[in-house]
Short mmCIF file of C-alpha atoms and ligand atoms in Angstrom, two decimals:
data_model
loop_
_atom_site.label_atom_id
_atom_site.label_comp_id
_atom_site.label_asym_id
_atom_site.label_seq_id
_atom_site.Cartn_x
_atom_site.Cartn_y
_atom_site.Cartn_z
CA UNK A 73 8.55 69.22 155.02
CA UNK A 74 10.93 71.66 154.08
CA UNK A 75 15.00 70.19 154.97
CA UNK A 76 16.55 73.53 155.35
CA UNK A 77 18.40 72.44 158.36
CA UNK A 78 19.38 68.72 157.92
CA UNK A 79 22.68 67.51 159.45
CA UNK A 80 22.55 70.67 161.54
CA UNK A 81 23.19 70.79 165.14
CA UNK A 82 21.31 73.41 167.44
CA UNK A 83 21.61 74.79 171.20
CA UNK A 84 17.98 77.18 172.11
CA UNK A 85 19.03 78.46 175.19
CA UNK A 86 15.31 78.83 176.73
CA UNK A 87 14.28 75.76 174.56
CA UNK A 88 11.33 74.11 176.46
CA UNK A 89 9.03 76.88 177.20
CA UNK A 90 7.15 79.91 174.81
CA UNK A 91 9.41 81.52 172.53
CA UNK A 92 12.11 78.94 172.94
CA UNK A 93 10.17 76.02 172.74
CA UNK A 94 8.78 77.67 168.69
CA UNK A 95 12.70 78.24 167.62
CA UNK A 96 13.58 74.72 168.91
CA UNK A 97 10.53 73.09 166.95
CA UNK A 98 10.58 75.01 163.70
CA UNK A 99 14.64 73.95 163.28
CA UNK A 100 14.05 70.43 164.31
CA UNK A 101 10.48 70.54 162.10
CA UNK A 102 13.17 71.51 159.34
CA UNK A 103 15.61 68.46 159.68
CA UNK A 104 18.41 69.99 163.07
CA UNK A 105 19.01 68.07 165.63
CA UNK A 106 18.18 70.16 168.84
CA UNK A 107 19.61 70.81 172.36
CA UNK A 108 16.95 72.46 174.21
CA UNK A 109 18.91 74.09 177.34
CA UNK A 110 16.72 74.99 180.17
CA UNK A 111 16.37 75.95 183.46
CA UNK A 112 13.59 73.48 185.04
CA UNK A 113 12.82 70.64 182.26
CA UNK A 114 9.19 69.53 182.13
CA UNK A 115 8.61 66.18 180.88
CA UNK A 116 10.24 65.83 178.06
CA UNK A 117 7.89 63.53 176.57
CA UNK A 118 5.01 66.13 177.26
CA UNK A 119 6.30 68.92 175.68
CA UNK A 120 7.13 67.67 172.57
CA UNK A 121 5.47 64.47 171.50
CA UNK A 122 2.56 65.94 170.10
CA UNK A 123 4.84 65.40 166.81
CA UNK A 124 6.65 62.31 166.87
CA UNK A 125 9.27 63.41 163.61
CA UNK A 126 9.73 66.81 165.53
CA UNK A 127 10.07 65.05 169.01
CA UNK A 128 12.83 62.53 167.97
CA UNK A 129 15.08 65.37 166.67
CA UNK A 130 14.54 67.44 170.66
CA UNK A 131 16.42 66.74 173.19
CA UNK A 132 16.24 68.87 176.79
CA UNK A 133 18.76 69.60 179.03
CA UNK A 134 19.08 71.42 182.29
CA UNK A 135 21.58 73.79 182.31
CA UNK A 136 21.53 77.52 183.59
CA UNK A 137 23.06 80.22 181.42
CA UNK A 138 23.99 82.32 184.30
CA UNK A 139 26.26 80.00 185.01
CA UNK A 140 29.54 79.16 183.02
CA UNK A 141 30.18 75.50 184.74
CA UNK A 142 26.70 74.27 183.43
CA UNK A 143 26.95 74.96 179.85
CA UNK A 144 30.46 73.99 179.42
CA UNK A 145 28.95 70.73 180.89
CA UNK A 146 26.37 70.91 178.32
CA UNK A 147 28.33 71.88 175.47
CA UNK A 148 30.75 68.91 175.93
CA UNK A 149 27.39 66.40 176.32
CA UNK A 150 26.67 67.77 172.84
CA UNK A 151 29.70 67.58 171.25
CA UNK A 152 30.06 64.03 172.82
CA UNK A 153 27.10 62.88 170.57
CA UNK A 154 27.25 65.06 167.89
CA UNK A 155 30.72 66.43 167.33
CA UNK A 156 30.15 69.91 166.79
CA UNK A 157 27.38 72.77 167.13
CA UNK A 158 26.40 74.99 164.04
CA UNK A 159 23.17 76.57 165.72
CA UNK A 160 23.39 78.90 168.97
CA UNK A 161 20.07 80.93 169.89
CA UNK A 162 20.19 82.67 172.85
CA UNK A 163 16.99 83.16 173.94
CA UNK A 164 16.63 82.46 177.73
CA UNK A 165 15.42 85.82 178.96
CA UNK A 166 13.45 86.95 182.26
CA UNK A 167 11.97 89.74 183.11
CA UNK A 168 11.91 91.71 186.80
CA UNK A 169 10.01 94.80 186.33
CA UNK A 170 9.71 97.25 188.45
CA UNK A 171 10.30 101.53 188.43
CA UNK A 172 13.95 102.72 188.93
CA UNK A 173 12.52 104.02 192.17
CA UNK A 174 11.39 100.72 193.97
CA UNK A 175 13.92 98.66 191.66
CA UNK A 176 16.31 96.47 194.09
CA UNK A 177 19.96 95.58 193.18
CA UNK A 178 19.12 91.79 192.98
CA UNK A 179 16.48 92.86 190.26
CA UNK A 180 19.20 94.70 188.56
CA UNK A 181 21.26 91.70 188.53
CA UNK A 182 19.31 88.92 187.79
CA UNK A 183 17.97 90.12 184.77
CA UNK A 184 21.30 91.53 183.46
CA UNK A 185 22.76 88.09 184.77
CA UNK A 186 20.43 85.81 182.65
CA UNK A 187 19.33 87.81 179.67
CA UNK A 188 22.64 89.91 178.65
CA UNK A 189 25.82 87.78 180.41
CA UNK A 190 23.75 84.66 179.92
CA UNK A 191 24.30 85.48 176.42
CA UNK A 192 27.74 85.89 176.77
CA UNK A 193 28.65 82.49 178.57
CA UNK A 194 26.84 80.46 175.97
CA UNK A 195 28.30 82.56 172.64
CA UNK A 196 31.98 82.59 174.45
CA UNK A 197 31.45 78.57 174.89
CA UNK A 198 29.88 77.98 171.51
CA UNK A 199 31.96 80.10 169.90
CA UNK A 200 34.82 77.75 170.06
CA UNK A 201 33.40 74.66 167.95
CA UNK A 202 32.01 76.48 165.58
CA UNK A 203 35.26 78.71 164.73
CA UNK A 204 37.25 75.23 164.49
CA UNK A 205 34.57 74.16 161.88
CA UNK A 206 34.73 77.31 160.08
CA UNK A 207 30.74 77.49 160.80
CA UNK A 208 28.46 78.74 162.74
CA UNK A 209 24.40 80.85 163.33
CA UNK A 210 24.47 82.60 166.30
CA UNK A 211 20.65 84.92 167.02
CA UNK A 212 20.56 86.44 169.92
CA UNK A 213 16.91 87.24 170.99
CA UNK A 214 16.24 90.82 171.66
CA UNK A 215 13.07 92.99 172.13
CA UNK A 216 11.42 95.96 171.03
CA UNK A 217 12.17 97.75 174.76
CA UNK A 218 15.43 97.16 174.40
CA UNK A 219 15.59 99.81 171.29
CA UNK A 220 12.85 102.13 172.18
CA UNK A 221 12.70 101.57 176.00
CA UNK A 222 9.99 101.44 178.47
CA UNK A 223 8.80 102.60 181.42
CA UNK A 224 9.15 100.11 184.74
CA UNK A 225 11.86 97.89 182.70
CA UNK A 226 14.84 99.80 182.78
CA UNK A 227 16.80 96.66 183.67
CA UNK A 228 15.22 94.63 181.10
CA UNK A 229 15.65 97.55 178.54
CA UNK A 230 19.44 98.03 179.26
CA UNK A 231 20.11 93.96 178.80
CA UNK A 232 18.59 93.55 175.97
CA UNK A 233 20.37 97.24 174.59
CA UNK A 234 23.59 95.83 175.24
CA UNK A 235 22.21 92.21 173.47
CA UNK A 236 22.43 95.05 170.01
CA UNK A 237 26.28 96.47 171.22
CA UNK A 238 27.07 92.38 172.06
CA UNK A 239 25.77 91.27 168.71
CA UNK A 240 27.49 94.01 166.16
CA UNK A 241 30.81 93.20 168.09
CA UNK A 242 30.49 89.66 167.91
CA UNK A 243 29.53 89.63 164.12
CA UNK A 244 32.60 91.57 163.53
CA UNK A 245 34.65 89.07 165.81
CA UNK A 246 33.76 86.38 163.65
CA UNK A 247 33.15 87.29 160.51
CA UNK A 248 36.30 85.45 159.37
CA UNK A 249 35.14 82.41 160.53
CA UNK A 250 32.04 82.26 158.71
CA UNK A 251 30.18 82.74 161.79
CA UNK A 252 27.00 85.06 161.47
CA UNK A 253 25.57 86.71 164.27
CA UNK A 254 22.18 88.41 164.84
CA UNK A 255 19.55 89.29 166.76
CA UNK A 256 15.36 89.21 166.58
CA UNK A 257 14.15 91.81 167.99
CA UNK A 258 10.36 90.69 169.05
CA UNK A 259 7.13 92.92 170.14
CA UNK A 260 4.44 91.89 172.03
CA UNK A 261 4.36 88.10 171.59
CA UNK A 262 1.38 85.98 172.27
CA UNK A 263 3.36 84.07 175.51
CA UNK A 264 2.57 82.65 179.14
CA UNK A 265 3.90 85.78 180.02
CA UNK A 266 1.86 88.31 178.41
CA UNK A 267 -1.67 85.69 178.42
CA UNK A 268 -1.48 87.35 181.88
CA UNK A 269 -2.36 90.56 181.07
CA UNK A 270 -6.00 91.80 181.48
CA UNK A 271 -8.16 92.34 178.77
CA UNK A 272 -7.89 95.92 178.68
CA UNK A 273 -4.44 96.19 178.98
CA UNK A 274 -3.74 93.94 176.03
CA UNK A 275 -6.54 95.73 173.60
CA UNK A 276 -4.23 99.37 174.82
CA UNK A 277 -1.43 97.56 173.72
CA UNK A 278 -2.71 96.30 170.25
CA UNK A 279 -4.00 100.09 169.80
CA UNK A 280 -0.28 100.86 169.42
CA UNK A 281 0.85 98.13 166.94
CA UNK A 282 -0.01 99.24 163.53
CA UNK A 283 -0.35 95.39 161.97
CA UNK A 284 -3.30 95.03 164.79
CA UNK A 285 -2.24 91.51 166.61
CA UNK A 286 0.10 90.45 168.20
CA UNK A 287 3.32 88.38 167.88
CA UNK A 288 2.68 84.72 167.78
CA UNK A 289 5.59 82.40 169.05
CA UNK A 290 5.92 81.01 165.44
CA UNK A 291 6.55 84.74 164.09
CA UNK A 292 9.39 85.00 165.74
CA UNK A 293 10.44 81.25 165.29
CA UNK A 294 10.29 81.71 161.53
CA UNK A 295 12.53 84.98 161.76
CA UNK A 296 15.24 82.99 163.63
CA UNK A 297 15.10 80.36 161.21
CA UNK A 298 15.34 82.74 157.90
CA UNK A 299 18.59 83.90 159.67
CA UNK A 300 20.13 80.54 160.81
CA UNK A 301 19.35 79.63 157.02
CA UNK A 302 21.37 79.49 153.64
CA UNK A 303 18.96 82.01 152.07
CA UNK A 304 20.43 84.48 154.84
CA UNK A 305 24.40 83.76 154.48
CA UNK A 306 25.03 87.17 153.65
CA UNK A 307 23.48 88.86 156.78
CA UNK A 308 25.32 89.14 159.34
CA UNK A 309 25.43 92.24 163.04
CA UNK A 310 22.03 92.89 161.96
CA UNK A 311 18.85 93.80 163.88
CA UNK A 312 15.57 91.96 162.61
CA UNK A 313 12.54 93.68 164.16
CA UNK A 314 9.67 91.53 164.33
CA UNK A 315 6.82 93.49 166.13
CA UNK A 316 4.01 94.18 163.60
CA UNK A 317 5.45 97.67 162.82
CA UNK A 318 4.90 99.01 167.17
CA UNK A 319 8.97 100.53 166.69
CA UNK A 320 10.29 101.54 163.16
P1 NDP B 878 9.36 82.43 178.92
O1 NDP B 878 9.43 82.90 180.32
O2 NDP B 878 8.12 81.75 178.45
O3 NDP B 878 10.60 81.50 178.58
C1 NDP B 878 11.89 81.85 178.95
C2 NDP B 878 12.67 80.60 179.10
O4 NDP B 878 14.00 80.94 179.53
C3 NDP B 878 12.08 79.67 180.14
O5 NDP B 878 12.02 78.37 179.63
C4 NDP B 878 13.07 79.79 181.29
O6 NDP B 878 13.24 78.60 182.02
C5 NDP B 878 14.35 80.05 180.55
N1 NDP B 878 15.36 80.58 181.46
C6 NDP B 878 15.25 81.63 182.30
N2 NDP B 878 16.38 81.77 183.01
C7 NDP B 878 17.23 80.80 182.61
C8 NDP B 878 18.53 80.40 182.98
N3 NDP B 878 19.24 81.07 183.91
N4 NDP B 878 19.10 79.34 182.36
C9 NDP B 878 18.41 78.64 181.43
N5 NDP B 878 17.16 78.95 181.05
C10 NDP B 878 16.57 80.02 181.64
O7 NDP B 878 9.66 83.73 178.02
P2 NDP B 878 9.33 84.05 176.50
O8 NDP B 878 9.21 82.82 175.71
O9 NDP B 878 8.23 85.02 176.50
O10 NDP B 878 10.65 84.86 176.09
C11 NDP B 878 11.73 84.27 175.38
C12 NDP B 878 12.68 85.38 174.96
O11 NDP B 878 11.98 86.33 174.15
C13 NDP B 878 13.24 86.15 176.15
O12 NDP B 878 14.57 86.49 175.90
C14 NDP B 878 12.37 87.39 176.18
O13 NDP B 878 13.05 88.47 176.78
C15 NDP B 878 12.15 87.63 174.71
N6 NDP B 878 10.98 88.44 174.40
C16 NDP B 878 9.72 88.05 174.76
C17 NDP B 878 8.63 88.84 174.44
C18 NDP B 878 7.23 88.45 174.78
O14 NDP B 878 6.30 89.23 174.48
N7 NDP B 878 7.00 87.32 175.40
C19 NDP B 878 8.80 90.11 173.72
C20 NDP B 878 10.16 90.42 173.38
C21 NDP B 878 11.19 89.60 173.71
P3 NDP B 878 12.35 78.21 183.31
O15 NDP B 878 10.94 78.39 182.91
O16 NDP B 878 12.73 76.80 183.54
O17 NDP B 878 12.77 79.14 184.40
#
């Protein structure tokens, strides 16, 4: 097993389910120690025994990223047992689709809530222990909608557009600090989510994608990892498309 991130300390915002649940198992398959943050916490023991060395290095707990209370509770649990954080991805995300036509304000809001000030909350909070430890990954999750747009998710669109603004800033914010910031911008991944599509649907959507398949989580887990890594310390406000060539 590869060691890339031993002694390493990582939040997933998002950590226990699809995407999330990938990130937080490829880092702690690779030696981190990792706080998964979520919402609603299955069993902890279910979701990641089926690997004993990966299990013992997860740990879950509930927080909400909407809310700034929550993770500064979470962040000092962490901090309490570990002393520091070098890890932050921010991948909590929901979607609430709809056309601009029949969209409501509280769709609006809860998806700019969780997926673009979410990200905010947990970077501002985060943010802090790593600039005292002159260290710090932060990848901030993105999507392929977010650069070329879509139809039906202009309020998922427009968070994760201002996830690219929110990233470059940040990179340049902390630069000094040795804190890199990016963000992975996925396609179509393989999720709970998308497994309810219909058959046609999904084979329309393939059509589109020039590599022919879709995402699976572990695509986009090994992405995150390359940039939370030592091979990428000179990459920093960059955007990382990972969506088998659908936006170039
Ligand atoms: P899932 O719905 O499977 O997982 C999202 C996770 O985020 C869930 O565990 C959910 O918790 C958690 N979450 C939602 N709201 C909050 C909150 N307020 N506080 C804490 N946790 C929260 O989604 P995916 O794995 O598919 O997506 C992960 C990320 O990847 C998202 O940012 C998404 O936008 C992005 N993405 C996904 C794509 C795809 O094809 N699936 C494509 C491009 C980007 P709970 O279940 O407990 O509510």
């Amino acid at each position: 097993m590869n060691n890339r991130f031993e002694n390493r300390v990582a939040v997933v915002t998002g950590g226990c389910r699809g995407i999330g649940k990938s990130i937080a198992i490829k880092l702690a398959s690779e030696g981190a120690k990792v706080y998964a943050l979520d919402y609603v916490i299955p069993n902890e023991s279910e979701i990641f025994c089926d690997n004993p060395e990966i299990a013992k290095n997860v740990k879950c707990l509930q927080a909400d990223v909407t809310n700034f209370t929550s993770i500064e509770n979470c962040v000092n649990t962490i901090i309490e047992e570990e002393s520091k954080i070098d890890i932050l991805v921010n991948n909590a995300g929901i979607t609430r689709d709809n056309l601009l036509m029949r969209m409501s304000e509280a769709e609006w809001d809860a998806v700019l809530n969780t997926n673009l000030k979410g990200a905010f909350i947990c970077t501002k909070i985060i943010s802090r222990p790593m600039m005292s430890q002159r260290y710090g990954r932060i990848v901030n999750i993105g999507s392929v909608v977010g650069l070329m747009g879509n139809a039906g998710q202009s309020n998922y669109s427009a968070s994760k557009a201002g996830l690219v603004g929110f990233t470059k800033s940040i990179a340049r914010e902390l630069a000094s600090r040795n804190i890199l910031v990016n963000l992975v911008a996925p396609g179509y991944v393989r999720t709970a989510m998308t497994e309810k599509l219909n058959e046609e649907q999904k084979k329309a959507f393939i059509e589109n994608i020039p590599l022919k398949r879709v995402a699976e989580p572990e695509d986009i887990a090994n992405a995150v990892a390359f940039l939370c890594s030592d091979e990428a310390s000179y990459i920093t406000g960059n955007i990382l498309n990972v969506n088998g060539g659908l936006y170039l």
